[in-house]
PDB file of C-alpha atoms and ligand atoms in Angstrom:
ATOM      1  CA  MET X   1       0.336   0.097  -0.313  1.00  0.00           C
ATOM      2  CA  ARG X   2       1.361   3.699  -0.887  1.00  0.00           C
ATOM      3  CA  LYS X   3      -0.157   6.619   0.507  1.00  0.00           C
ATOM      4  CA  ILE X   4       1.069   9.945   0.755  1.00  0.00           C
ATOM      5  CA  PHE X   5      -0.423  12.469   3.071  1.00  0.00           C
ATOM      6  CA  LEU X   6      -0.990  15.881   1.194  1.00  0.00           C
ATOM      7  CA  ASN X   7      -4.076  17.373   3.513  1.00  0.00           C
ATOM      8  CA  ASP X   8      -2.029  19.407   5.657  1.00  0.00           C
ATOM      9  CA  LEU X   9       0.144  21.494   2.870  1.00  0.00           C
ATOM     10  CA  PRO X  10      -0.918  24.920   1.912  1.00  0.00           C
ATOM     11  CA  LYS X  11      -3.180  25.151  -1.394  1.00  0.00           C
ATOM     12  CA  TRP X  12      -4.004  27.761  -3.770  1.00  0.00           C
ATOM     13  CA  GLY X  13      -7.366  29.198  -3.159  1.00  0.00           C
ATOM     14  CA  LYS X  14     -10.548  27.585  -4.171  1.00  0.00           C
ATOM     15  CA  ASN X  15     -11.121  27.618  -7.983  1.00  0.00           C
ATOM     16  CA  ASN X  16     -14.198  28.758  -9.812  1.00  0.00           C
ATOM     17  CA  ASN X  17     -15.775  25.489  -9.310  1.00  0.00           C
ATOM     18  CA  GLY X  18     -15.809  26.062  -5.814  1.00  0.00           C
ATOM     19  CA  ASN X  19     -12.655  23.416  -5.639  1.00  0.00           C
ATOM     20  CA  GLU X  20      -9.648  22.963  -2.727  1.00  0.00           C
ATOM     21  CA  GLY X  21      -6.955  24.024  -5.275  1.00  0.00           C
ATOM     22  CA  THR X  22      -3.390  22.434  -6.073  1.00  0.00           C
ATOM     23  CA  ILE X  23      -0.810  22.088  -3.792  1.00  0.00           C
ATOM     24  CA  ASN X  24       1.307  25.385  -3.284  1.00  0.00           C
ATOM     25  CA  TRP X  25       4.934  24.050  -3.477  1.00  0.00           C
ATOM     26  CA  ARG X  26       6.734  26.740  -3.021  1.00  0.00           C
ATOM     27  CA  ALA X  27       4.762  27.508   0.330  1.00  0.00           C
ATOM     28  CA  SER X  28       5.379  23.842   1.474  1.00  0.00           C
ATOM     29  CA  ILE X  29       8.413  24.203   1.749  1.00  0.00           C
ATOM     30  CA  GLY X  30       9.910  22.950   5.688  1.00  0.00           C
ATOM     31  CA  CYS X  31       6.628  20.808   6.174  1.00  0.00           C
ATOM     32  CA  CYS X  32       6.689  17.307   7.171  1.00  0.00           C
ATOM     33  CA  VAL X  33       4.790  14.566   4.941  1.00  0.00           C
ATOM     34  CA  LYS X  34       3.795  11.486   6.147  1.00  0.00           C
ATOM     35  CA  PHE X  35       3.870   8.552   4.127  1.00  0.00           C
ATOM     36  CA  GLN X  36       3.391   4.962   4.392  1.00  0.00           C
ATOM     37  CA  TYR X  37       5.034   3.036   1.454  1.00  0.00           C
ATOM     38  CA  ASN X  38       4.024  -0.635   1.805  1.00  0.00           C
ATOM     39  CA  ASP X  39       5.404  -1.833   5.245  1.00  0.00           C
ATOM     40  CA  ILE X  40       7.762   1.599   5.717  1.00  0.00           C
ATOM     41  CA  LYS X  41       6.314   4.592   7.310  1.00  0.00           C
ATOM     42  CA  GLY X  42       7.929   7.673   7.668  1.00  0.00           C
ATOM     43  CA  GLU X  43       7.978  11.350   7.172  1.00  0.00           C
ATOM     44  CA  ILE X  44       9.480  13.663   4.654  1.00  0.00           C
ATOM     45  CA  VAL X  45      11.008  16.587   4.725  1.00  0.00           C
ATOM     46  CA  ILE X  46       9.968  19.460   1.368  1.00  0.00           C
ATOM     47  CA  VAL X  47      12.939  21.269   1.852  1.00  0.00           C
ATOM     48  CA  ASP X  48      13.071  23.117  -1.700  1.00  0.00           C
ATOM     49  CA  TYR X  49      10.992  23.580  -4.718  1.00  0.00           C
ATOM     50  CA  LYS X  50      12.208  24.960  -8.068  1.00  0.00           C
ATOM     51  CA  SER X  51       9.475  25.982 -10.364  1.00  0.00           C
ATOM     52  CA  LYS X  52      11.534  26.790 -12.874  1.00  0.00           C
ATOM     53  CA  GLU X  53      12.664  22.730 -13.148  1.00  0.00           C
ATOM     54  CA  GLN X  54       9.410  21.622 -12.092  1.00  0.00           C
ATOM     55  CA  ARG X  55      11.135  19.489  -9.046  1.00  0.00           C
ATOM     56  CA  LEU X  56      10.963  19.249  -5.364  1.00  0.00           C
ATOM     57  CA  TYR X  57      13.864  18.923  -3.226  1.00  0.00           C
ATOM     58  CA  ILE X  58      12.821  16.555  -0.714  1.00  0.00           C
ATOM     59  CA  GLN X  59      14.714  14.361   2.271  1.00  0.00           C
ATOM     60  CA  TYR X  60      14.072  11.437   4.205  1.00  0.00           C
ATOM     61  CA  GLN X  61      15.837  10.541   7.179  1.00  0.00           C
ATOM     62  CA  ASP X  62      20.031  11.466   6.935  1.00  0.00           C
ATOM     63  CA  LYS X  63      20.003  10.473   3.136  1.00  0.00           C
ATOM     64  CA  ASP X  64      21.209  12.851   0.708  1.00  0.00           C
ATOM     65  CA  ILE X  65      18.638  15.742  -0.859  1.00  0.00           C
ATOM     66  CA  PHE X  66      16.801  14.351  -3.183  1.00  0.00           C
ATOM     67  CA  LYS X  67      14.830  15.621  -6.751  1.00  0.00           C
ATOM     68  CA  ILE X  68      11.493  14.760  -7.521  1.00  0.00           C
ATOM     69  CA  HIS X  69       8.730  16.013 -10.159  1.00  0.00           C
ATOM     70  CA  PRO X  70       5.619  16.676  -7.582  1.00  0.00           C
ATOM     71  CA  SER X  71       3.397  14.853  -9.847  1.00  0.00           C
ATOM     72  CA  SER X  72       5.872  11.403  -8.820  1.00  0.00           C
ATOM     73  CA  PHE X  73       5.537  12.952  -5.060  1.00  0.00           C
ATOM     74  CA  THR X  74       1.992  12.949  -5.051  1.00  0.00           C
ATOM     75  CA  ARG X  75       1.672   9.567  -6.216  1.00  0.00           C
ATOM     76  CA  CYS X  76       4.180   8.533  -3.375  1.00  0.00           C
ATOM     77  CA  ALA X  77       6.385   6.994  -6.557  1.00  0.00           C
ATOM     78  CA  LEU X  78       9.414   7.077  -3.101  1.00  0.00           C
ATOM     79  CA  GLY X  79      10.716   3.933  -4.276  1.00  0.00           C
ATOM     80  CA  ARG X  80      14.338   4.831  -5.659  1.00  0.00           C
ATOM     81  CA  LEU X  81      14.641   7.336  -2.561  1.00  0.00           C
ATOM     82  CA  LEU X  82      13.962   4.941   0.118  1.00  0.00           C
ATOM     83  CA  GLY X  83      16.115   2.365  -1.898  1.00  0.00           C
ATOM     84  CA  ILE X  84      13.595  -0.689  -2.700  1.00  0.00           C
ATOM     85  CA  VAL X  85      13.871   0.876  -6.650  1.00  0.00           C
ATOM     86  CA  THR X  86      17.565   0.416  -8.068  1.00  0.00           C
ATOM     87  CA  ASP X  87      17.771   0.459 -11.426  1.00  0.00           C
ATOM     88  CA  GLU X  88      21.501   2.107 -11.985  1.00  0.00           C
ATOM     89  CA  PHE X  89      21.987   4.503 -14.923  1.00  0.00           C
ATOM     90  CA  LYS X  90      24.301   3.568 -17.726  1.00  0.00           C
ATOM     91  CA  VAL X  91      26.247   6.248 -18.240  1.00  0.00           C
ATOM     92  CA  LYS X  92      28.247   8.406 -15.911  1.00  0.00           C
ATOM     93  CA  ILE X  93      28.351  12.137 -15.614  1.00  0.00           C
ATOM     94  CA  GLY X  94      31.585  13.445 -16.683  1.00  0.00           C
ATOM     95  CA  THR X  95      30.625  10.575 -20.466  1.00  0.00           C
ATOM     96  CA  HIS X  96      31.660  12.344 -23.254  1.00  0.00           C
ATOM     97  CA  PHE X  97      29.942  11.458 -26.207  1.00  0.00           C
ATOM     98  CA  LYS X  98      31.974  12.504 -29.787  1.00  0.00           C
ATOM     99  CA  ASN X  99      30.822  11.481 -33.302  1.00  0.00           C
ATOM    100  CA  ASP X 100      30.494  13.510 -36.340  1.00  0.00           C
ATOM    101  CA  LYS X 101      26.891  13.659 -34.968  1.00  0.00           C
ATOM    102  CA  ARG X 102      27.394  15.436 -31.962  1.00  0.00           C
ATOM    103  CA  ASP X 103      29.653  16.185 -29.672  1.00  0.00           C
ATOM    104  CA  LEU X 104      28.331  16.189 -25.835  1.00  0.00           C
ATOM    105  CA  ILE X 105      29.214  16.155 -21.981  1.00  0.00           C
ATOM    106  CA  ILE X 106      26.892  14.453 -19.692  1.00  0.00           C
ATOM    107  CA  ILE X 107      26.295  16.535 -16.622  1.00  0.00           C
ATOM    108  CA  SER X 108      23.292  15.671 -14.643  1.00  0.00           C
ATOM    109  CA  ARG X 109      21.300  12.301 -14.613  1.00  0.00           C
ATOM    110  CA  GLU X 110      17.476  11.927 -12.842  1.00  0.00           C
ATOM    111  CA  TYR X 111      14.687   9.427 -13.024  1.00  0.00           C
ATOM    112  CA  ARG X 112      11.589  10.873 -14.774  1.00  0.00           C
ATOM    113  CA  ILE X 113       8.023   9.040 -14.957  1.00  0.00           C
ATOM    114  CA  ASN X 114       8.486   5.359 -15.245  1.00  0.00           C
ATOM    115  CA  ASN X 115      11.533   5.053 -14.094  1.00  0.00           C
ATOM    116  CA  ARG X 116      13.062   6.334 -17.038  1.00  0.00           C
ATOM    117  CA  LYS X 117      16.351   8.015 -16.776  1.00  0.00           C
ATOM    118  CA  TRP X 118      17.163  11.497 -18.482  1.00  0.00           C
ATOM    119  CA  TYR X 119      20.315  12.639 -18.761  1.00  0.00           C
ATOM    120  CA  GLN X 120      21.343  16.341 -19.013  1.00  0.00           C
ATOM    121  CA  TYR X 121      24.299  17.471 -21.156  1.00  0.00           C
ATOM    122  CA  ARG X 122      26.193  20.179 -22.361  1.00  0.00           C
ATOM    123  CA  CYS X 123      26.855  20.148 -26.262  1.00  0.00           C
ATOM    124  CA  ASN X 124      30.224  21.084 -26.990  1.00  0.00           C
ATOM    125  CA  ILE X 125      28.934  22.688 -30.557  1.00  0.00           C
ATOM    126  CA  CYS X 126      26.220  24.970 -29.258  1.00  0.00           C
ATOM    127  CA  ASN X 127      27.576  25.663 -25.322  1.00  0.00           C
ATOM    128  CA  TRP X 128      24.189  25.113 -24.868  1.00  0.00           C
ATOM    129  CA  ASP X 129      24.022  23.698 -21.261  1.00  0.00           C
ATOM    130  CA  GLU X 130      20.047  22.831 -20.554  1.00  0.00           C
ATOM    131  CA  GLY X 131      19.165  19.846 -22.459  1.00  0.00           C
ATOM    132  CA  TRP X 132      17.691  16.820 -21.890  1.00  0.00           C
ATOM    133  CA  VAL X 133      17.865  13.595 -23.105  1.00  0.00           C
ATOM    134  CA  GLU X 134      16.714  10.258 -22.192  1.00  0.00           C
ATOM    135  CA  GLU X 135      18.689   7.275 -21.796  1.00  0.00           C
ATOM    136  CA  ASN X 136      17.406   4.954 -24.628  1.00  0.00           C
ATOM    137  CA  SER X 137      17.422   7.584 -27.227  1.00  0.00           C
ATOM    138  CA  LEU X 138      21.304   8.516 -25.811  1.00  0.00           C
ATOM    139  CA  LEU X 139      22.825   5.070 -26.124  1.00  0.00           C
ATOM    140  CA  GLY X 140      20.610   3.870 -28.942  1.00  0.00           C
ATOM    141  CA  LYS X 141      21.389   3.490 -32.559  1.00  0.00           C
ATOM    142  CA  ARG X 142      20.513   6.951 -33.922  1.00  0.00           C
ATOM    143  CA  LYS X 143      23.025   8.489 -31.328  1.00  0.00           C
ATOM    144  CA  GLN X 144      20.667  11.845 -30.449  1.00  0.00           C
ATOM    145  CA  GLY X 145      22.301  14.499 -30.065  1.00  0.00           C
ATOM    146  CA  CYS X 146      21.995  18.152 -29.172  1.00  0.00           C
ATOM    147  CA  SER X 147      18.771  19.116 -29.993  1.00  0.00           C
ATOM    148  CA  CYS X 148      19.530  22.546 -29.848  1.00  0.00           C
ATOM    149  CA  CYS X 149      22.247  22.120 -32.681  1.00  0.00           C
ATOM    150  CA  ARG X 150      19.631  20.247 -34.664  1.00  0.00           C
ATOM    151  CA  GLY X 151      16.775  23.147 -34.345  1.00  0.00           C
ATOM    152  CA  LEU X 152      14.109  21.162 -32.411  1.00  0.00           C
ATOM    153  CA  THR X 153      14.620  23.689 -29.060  1.00  0.00           C
ATOM    154  CA  VAL X 154      14.557  27.163 -29.490  1.00  0.00           C
ATOM    155  CA  VAL X 155      17.041  28.987 -26.988  1.00  0.00           C
ATOM    156  CA  GLU X 156      17.549  32.383 -26.970  1.00  0.00           C
ATOM    157  CA  GLY X 157      20.707  33.920 -27.541  1.00  0.00           C
ATOM    158  CA  ILE X 158      22.137  31.162 -29.702  1.00  0.00           C
ATOM    159  CA  LYS X 159      22.005  30.832 -33.590  1.00  0.00           C
TER     160      LYS X 159
HETATM  161 ZN1   ZN C 201      24.163  21.892 -29.782  1.00  0.00          ZN
END
């Protein structure tokens, strides 16, 4: 059984339909949230919320601060935080992918929905460093490169 108790977190005001608003994550910083994940019961502290990256920074006991998407948090998808789900990344931070199609250095990585592994890269061709690529695309036959260079992502100031 998985349950996370979010009722006490601050909400945005009621909307026009009279329904309770969604959780105000910024105002929830510092709040403690109780959860139950199968037979583990505990409390998680919301340490920070970065709205730009849509990530909560949470901490459980004395473990490292853990980044999680709010939708995963509200689904109580805490298996990785609790060390129950351990699906390792295949690519290390600092790995350099260079060939005729791409020149990328992996600078960060994280798990997202459905345990998919995503990597943030810096592109040595256009210097963009906010791109993300999923592991299968990074390692797949197509050897996906920088989406800024390919014109898929428009970045201000880079032509
Ligand atoms: Zn690029």
